[in-house]
């Protein structure tokens, strides 16, 4: 899933991606491919994600896609990302509680009751997801002409805790990456 999310970010110039449960959310902020044609975006993104994950797992899987317009690139991204993390967090805990028979399998109690039945929340990547971010990263290499070690900065897609990213986006500073 992370490999598919990374490729979606590269191919469609995404700034962020959130991978949680069985979904990939890609945030396109500075560039809208295909002149923003939603049908083209959803069919291309779903097809690419399906191909990458199917190939990696050696079984045929299908992804769907949708476009959610956001008003700005900071607070709305933070709100939507938090919403998806909450949905994934709740689904994860309900599934664990039902599987372990901590709650009846045919019911979906309030998340507070589920957490209590489990003895507390599980704050792991499985429950919170993984956020991919385009960030400036300092690298070190060797200058091929002089043979000297050099430092340089490049944009890379890196993994981050989604809660940290949401907190940074919520501040909506002009220097948020």
PDB file of C-alpha atoms in Angstrom:
ATOM      1  CA  UNK A   1       0.000   0.000   0.000  1.00  0.00           C
ATOM      2  CA  UNK A   2       2.831   2.400   0.833  1.00  0.00           C
ATOM      3  CA  UNK A   3       4.534   1.602  -2.462  1.00  0.00           C
ATOM      4  CA  UNK A   4       1.285   2.323  -4.310  1.00  0.00           C
ATOM      5  CA  UNK A   5       0.785   5.580  -2.375  1.00  0.00           C
ATOM      6  CA  UNK A   6       4.344   6.662  -3.156  1.00  0.00           C
ATOM      7  CA  UNK A   7       3.851   5.962  -6.848  1.00  0.00           C
ATOM      8  CA  UNK A   8       0.534   7.836  -6.840  1.00  0.00           C
ATOM      9  CA  UNK A   9       2.286  10.819  -5.255  1.00  0.00           C
ATOM     10  CA  UNK A  10       5.078  10.692  -7.850  1.00  0.00           C
ATOM     11  CA  UNK A  11       2.805  10.204 -10.840  1.00  0.00           C
ATOM     12  CA  UNK A  12       0.154  12.754  -9.892  1.00  0.00           C
ATOM     13  CA  UNK A  13       2.352  15.287  -8.032  1.00  0.00           C
ATOM     14  CA  UNK A  14       0.749  14.713  -4.647  1.00  0.00           C
ATOM     15  CA  UNK A  15       1.979  16.664  -1.626  1.00  0.00           C
ATOM     16  CA  UNK A  16       0.677  14.186   0.985  1.00  0.00           C
ATOM     17  CA  UNK A  17      -0.759  10.699   1.112  1.00  0.00           C
ATOM     18  CA  UNK A  18      -2.442   8.940   4.009  1.00  0.00           C
ATOM     19  CA  UNK A  19      -2.464   5.150   4.002  1.00  0.00           C
ATOM     20  CA  UNK A  20      -4.826   3.685   6.571  1.00  0.00           C
ATOM     21  CA  UNK A  21      -6.727   0.417   6.615  1.00  0.00           C
ATOM     22  CA  UNK A  22      -7.553  -0.452   3.001  1.00  0.00           C
ATOM     23  CA  UNK A  23      -7.426   3.069   1.622  1.00  0.00           C
ATOM     24  CA  UNK A  24      -4.989   5.544   0.154  1.00  0.00           C
ATOM     25  CA  UNK A  25      -5.789   9.248   0.320  1.00  0.00           C
ATOM     26  CA  UNK A  26      -3.647  11.430  -1.952  1.00  0.00           C
ATOM     27  CA  UNK A  27      -3.690  15.205  -1.553  1.00  0.00           C
ATOM     28  CA  UNK A  28      -3.100  17.141  -4.778  1.00  0.00           C
ATOM     29  CA  UNK A  29      -2.448  20.737  -3.799  1.00  0.00           C
ATOM     30  CA  UNK A  30      -0.124  22.571  -6.157  1.00  0.00           C
ATOM     31  CA  UNK A  31      -0.898  20.776  -9.417  1.00  0.00           C
ATOM     32  CA  UNK A  32      -4.067  19.172 -10.758  1.00  0.00           C
ATOM     33  CA  UNK A  33      -3.352  16.572 -13.483  1.00  0.00           C
ATOM     34  CA  UNK A  34      -5.644  16.161 -16.502  1.00  0.00           C
ATOM     35  CA  UNK A  35      -6.866  19.766 -16.066  1.00  0.00           C
ATOM     36  CA  UNK A  36      -8.771  18.573 -13.000  1.00  0.00           C
ATOM     37  CA  UNK A  37     -11.040  16.184 -14.922  1.00  0.00           C
ATOM     38  CA  UNK A  38     -12.386  14.079 -12.078  1.00  0.00           C
ATOM     39  CA  UNK A  39     -13.280  11.013 -14.156  1.00  0.00           C
ATOM     40  CA  UNK A  40      -9.760  10.847 -15.583  1.00  0.00           C
ATOM     41  CA  UNK A  41      -8.210  11.323 -12.117  1.00  0.00           C
ATOM     42  CA  UNK A  42     -10.256   8.622 -10.397  1.00  0.00           C
ATOM     43  CA  UNK A  43      -9.917   6.058 -13.167  1.00  0.00           C
ATOM     44  CA  UNK A  44      -6.159   6.590 -13.521  1.00  0.00           C
ATOM     45  CA  UNK A  45      -5.449   6.612  -9.785  1.00  0.00           C
ATOM     46  CA  UNK A  46      -7.637   3.578  -9.052  1.00  0.00           C
ATOM     47  CA  UNK A  47      -6.070   1.676 -11.951  1.00  0.00           C
ATOM     48  CA  UNK A  48      -2.504   2.451 -10.880  1.00  0.00           C
ATOM     49  CA  UNK A  49      -3.131   1.579  -7.218  1.00  0.00           C
ATOM     50  CA  UNK A  50      -4.911  -1.658  -8.202  1.00  0.00           C
ATOM     51  CA  UNK A  51      -2.048  -2.711 -10.478  1.00  0.00           C
ATOM     52  CA  UNK A  52       0.717  -2.000  -7.940  1.00  0.00           C
ATOM     53  CA  UNK A  53      -0.960  -3.684  -4.965  1.00  0.00           C
ATOM     54  CA  UNK A  54      -2.212  -6.630  -7.060  1.00  0.00           C
ATOM     55  CA  UNK A  55       1.275  -7.197  -8.433  1.00  0.00           C
ATOM     56  CA  UNK A  56       2.876  -6.971  -4.971  1.00  0.00           C
ATOM     57  CA  UNK A  57       0.399  -9.415  -3.395  1.00  0.00           C
ATOM     58  CA  UNK A  58       0.143 -11.672  -6.456  1.00  0.00           C
ATOM     59  CA  UNK A  59      -3.659 -11.532  -6.433  1.00  0.00           C
ATOM     60  CA  UNK A  60      -6.188  -9.424  -8.265  1.00  0.00           C
ATOM     61  CA  UNK A  61      -7.470  -6.492  -6.205  1.00  0.00           C
ATOM     62  CA  UNK A  62      -9.597  -3.526  -7.189  1.00  0.00           C
ATOM     63  CA  UNK A  63      -9.445  -0.023  -5.789  1.00  0.00           C
ATOM     64  CA  UNK A  64     -12.046   2.635  -6.265  1.00  0.00           C
ATOM     65  CA  UNK A  65     -11.374   6.343  -6.109  1.00  0.00           C
ATOM     66  CA  UNK A  66     -13.140   9.607  -5.457  1.00  0.00           C
ATOM     67  CA  UNK A  67     -12.321  13.285  -5.551  1.00  0.00           C
ATOM     68  CA  UNK A  68     -12.955  15.383  -2.450  1.00  0.00           C
ATOM     69  CA  UNK A  69     -12.498  19.107  -3.168  1.00  0.00           C
ATOM     70  CA  UNK A  70     -10.925  21.036  -0.294  1.00  0.00           C
ATOM     71  CA  UNK A  71     -11.070  24.806   0.205  1.00  0.00           C
ATOM     72  CA  UNK A  72      -7.456  25.377   1.185  1.00  0.00           C
ATOM     73  CA  UNK A  73      -4.222  23.461   1.346  1.00  0.00           C
ATOM     74  CA  UNK A  74      -3.730  23.651   5.070  1.00  0.00           C
ATOM     75  CA  UNK A  75      -6.676  23.578   7.457  1.00  0.00           C
ATOM     76  CA  UNK A  76      -8.953  21.584   5.153  1.00  0.00           C
ATOM     77  CA  UNK A  77      -6.197  19.034   4.536  1.00  0.00           C
ATOM     78  CA  UNK A  78      -5.684  18.753   8.314  1.00  0.00           C
ATOM     79  CA  UNK A  79      -9.434  18.355   8.940  1.00  0.00           C
ATOM     80  CA  UNK A  80      -9.923  15.780   6.203  1.00  0.00           C
ATOM     81  CA  UNK A  81      -6.809  13.831   7.191  1.00  0.00           C
ATOM     82  CA  UNK A  82      -7.960  13.815  10.838  1.00  0.00           C
ATOM     83  CA  UNK A  83     -11.392  12.606   9.745  1.00  0.00           C
ATOM     84  CA  UNK A  84      -9.888   9.688   7.768  1.00  0.00           C
ATOM     85  CA  UNK A  85      -7.542   8.823  10.676  1.00  0.00           C
ATOM     86  CA  UNK A  86     -10.529   8.802  13.069  1.00  0.00           C
ATOM     87  CA  UNK A  87     -12.511   6.510  10.750  1.00  0.00           C
ATOM     88  CA  UNK A  88      -9.532   4.143  10.361  1.00  0.00           C
ATOM     89  CA  UNK A  89      -8.783   4.252  14.113  1.00  0.00           C
ATOM     90  CA  UNK A  90     -12.390   3.417  14.984  1.00  0.00           C
ATOM     91  CA  UNK A  91     -12.661   0.644  12.370  1.00  0.00           C
ATOM     92  CA  UNK A  92      -9.397  -0.925  13.529  1.00  0.00           C
ATOM     93  CA  UNK A  93     -10.409  -0.980  17.189  1.00  0.00           C
ATOM     94  CA  UNK A  94     -13.929  -2.273  16.491  1.00  0.00           C
ATOM     95  CA  UNK A  95     -12.516  -5.065  14.325  1.00  0.00           C
ATOM     96  CA  UNK A  96      -9.951  -6.067  16.993  1.00  0.00           C
ATOM     97  CA  UNK A  97     -12.607  -5.964  19.722  1.00  0.00           C
ATOM     98  CA  UNK A  98     -15.065  -8.050  17.691  1.00  0.00           C
ATOM     99  CA  UNK A  99     -12.428 -10.599  16.677  1.00  0.00           C
ATOM    100  CA  UNK A 100     -11.258 -11.022  20.266  1.00  0.00           C
ATOM    101  CA  UNK A 101     -14.879 -11.195  21.468  1.00  0.00           C
ATOM    102  CA  UNK A 102     -14.316  -8.169  23.730  1.00  0.00           C
ATOM    103  CA  UNK A 103     -17.539  -6.867  22.167  1.00  0.00           C
ATOM    104  CA  UNK A 104     -20.270  -8.903  20.434  1.00  0.00           C
ATOM    105  CA  UNK A 105     -19.393  -9.498  16.769  1.00  0.00           C
ATOM    106  CA  UNK A 106     -22.820  -8.394  15.560  1.00  0.00           C
ATOM    107  CA  UNK A 107     -22.736  -5.018  17.311  1.00  0.00           C
ATOM    108  CA  UNK A 108     -20.793  -1.811  16.953  1.00  0.00           C
ATOM    109  CA  UNK A 109     -20.700  -0.070  20.325  1.00  0.00           C
ATOM    110  CA  UNK A 110     -19.534   3.511  20.856  1.00  0.00           C
ATOM    111  CA  UNK A 111     -15.767   3.809  20.315  1.00  0.00           C
ATOM    112  CA  UNK A 112     -15.282   4.755  23.993  1.00  0.00           C
ATOM    113  CA  UNK A 113     -16.854   1.443  25.029  1.00  0.00           C
ATOM    114  CA  UNK A 114     -14.728  -0.442  22.497  1.00  0.00           C
ATOM    115  CA  UNK A 115     -11.500   1.157  23.793  1.00  0.00           C
ATOM    116  CA  UNK A 116     -12.541   0.387  27.370  1.00  0.00           C
ATOM    117  CA  UNK A 117     -13.292  -3.268  26.468  1.00  0.00           C
ATOM    118  CA  UNK A 118      -9.829  -3.549  24.902  1.00  0.00           C
ATOM    119  CA  UNK A 119      -8.146  -2.053  27.964  1.00  0.00           C
ATOM    120  CA  UNK A 120      -7.029   1.083  26.170  1.00  0.00           C
ATOM    121  CA  UNK A 121      -6.268   2.320  22.660  1.00  0.00           C
ATOM    122  CA  UNK A 122      -3.648   0.779  20.436  1.00  0.00           C
ATOM    123  CA  UNK A 123      -1.643   3.686  19.054  1.00  0.00           C
ATOM    124  CA  UNK A 124       0.253   1.944  16.269  1.00  0.00           C
ATOM    125  CA  UNK A 125       0.612   2.428  12.544  1.00  0.00           C
ATOM    126  CA  UNK A 126      -2.177  -0.138  12.103  1.00  0.00           C
ATOM    127  CA  UNK A 127      -4.630   2.090  13.957  1.00  0.00           C
ATOM    128  CA  UNK A 128      -3.324   5.532  12.934  1.00  0.00           C
ATOM    129  CA  UNK A 129      -2.016   4.832   9.444  1.00  0.00           C
ATOM    130  CA  UNK A 130       1.085   6.201   7.779  1.00  0.00           C
ATOM    131  CA  UNK A 131       1.410   9.608   6.177  1.00  0.00           C
ATOM    132  CA  UNK A 132       3.710  10.224   3.242  1.00  0.00           C
ATOM    133  CA  UNK A 133       4.977  13.776   2.830  1.00  0.00           C
ATOM    134  CA  UNK A 134       7.052  15.573   0.214  1.00  0.00           C
ATOM    135  CA  UNK A 135       9.768  17.148   2.333  1.00  0.00           C
ATOM    136  CA  UNK A 136      13.140  18.797   1.868  1.00  0.00           C
ATOM    137  CA  UNK A 137      15.824  16.356   2.992  1.00  0.00           C
ATOM    138  CA  UNK A 138      19.517  17.034   3.429  1.00  0.00           C
ATOM    139  CA  UNK A 139      21.648  14.341   1.798  1.00  0.00           C
ATOM    140  CA  UNK A 140      25.334  13.666   1.622  1.00  0.00           C
ATOM    141  CA  UNK A 141      27.249  12.483  -1.382  1.00  0.00           C
ATOM    142  CA  UNK A 142      30.521  12.682  -3.256  1.00  0.00           C
ATOM    143  CA  UNK A 143      31.266  15.273  -5.913  1.00  0.00           C
ATOM    144  CA  UNK A 144      32.255  13.177  -8.964  1.00  0.00           C
ATOM    145  CA  UNK A 145      34.661  15.828 -10.241  1.00  0.00           C
ATOM    146  CA  UNK A 146      36.547  16.624  -7.036  1.00  0.00           C
ATOM    147  CA  UNK A 147      35.932  13.474  -4.983  1.00  0.00           C
ATOM    148  CA  UNK A 148      34.988  15.650  -1.997  1.00  0.00           C
ATOM    149  CA  UNK A 149      32.048  14.937   0.244  1.00  0.00           C
ATOM    150  CA  UNK A 150      29.183  17.371  -0.334  1.00  0.00           C
ATOM    151  CA  UNK A 151      25.864  18.102   1.280  1.00  0.00           C
ATOM    152  CA  UNK A 152      22.812  18.923  -0.825  1.00  0.00           C
ATOM    153  CA  UNK A 153      19.063  19.278  -0.380  1.00  0.00           C
ATOM    154  CA  UNK A 154      16.399  17.452  -2.408  1.00  0.00           C
ATOM    155  CA  UNK A 155      12.677  16.878  -2.099  1.00  0.00           C
ATOM    156  CA  UNK A 156      11.865  13.317  -1.147  1.00  0.00           C
ATOM    157  CA  UNK A 157       8.755  11.414  -0.155  1.00  0.00           C
ATOM    158  CA  UNK A 158       9.169  10.390   3.473  1.00  0.00           C
ATOM    159  CA  UNK A 159       7.026   8.530   6.006  1.00  0.00           C
ATOM    160  CA  UNK A 160       5.599  10.498   8.923  1.00  0.00           C
ATOM    161  CA  UNK A 161       3.196   9.888  11.779  1.00  0.00           C
ATOM    162  CA  UNK A 162      -0.143  11.293  10.578  1.00  0.00           C
ATOM    163  CA  UNK A 163      -0.851  12.915  13.959  1.00  0.00           C
ATOM    164  CA  UNK A 164       2.361  14.966  13.668  1.00  0.00           C
ATOM    165  CA  UNK A 165       1.425  16.032  10.131  1.00  0.00           C
ATOM    166  CA  UNK A 166      -2.123  16.957  11.186  1.00  0.00           C
ATOM    167  CA  UNK A 167      -0.770  19.029  14.080  1.00  0.00           C
ATOM    168  CA  UNK A 168       1.632  20.868  11.759  1.00  0.00           C
ATOM    169  CA  UNK A 169      -1.072  21.498   9.159  1.00  0.00           C
ATOM    170  CA  UNK A 170      -3.484  22.723  11.839  1.00  0.00           C
ATOM    171  CA  UNK A 171      -1.062  25.529  12.641  1.00  0.00           C
ATOM    172  CA  UNK A 172      -1.250  26.491   8.964  1.00  0.00           C
ATOM    173  CA  UNK A 173       2.065  28.329   8.966  1.00  0.00           C
ATOM    174  CA  UNK A 174       3.561  29.504   5.717  1.00  0.00           C
ATOM    175  CA  UNK A 175       6.624  27.305   6.268  1.00  0.00           C
ATOM    176  CA  UNK A 176       4.704  24.027   6.664  1.00  0.00           C
ATOM    177  CA  UNK A 177       6.056  21.409   4.294  1.00  0.00           C
TER     178      UNK A 177
END
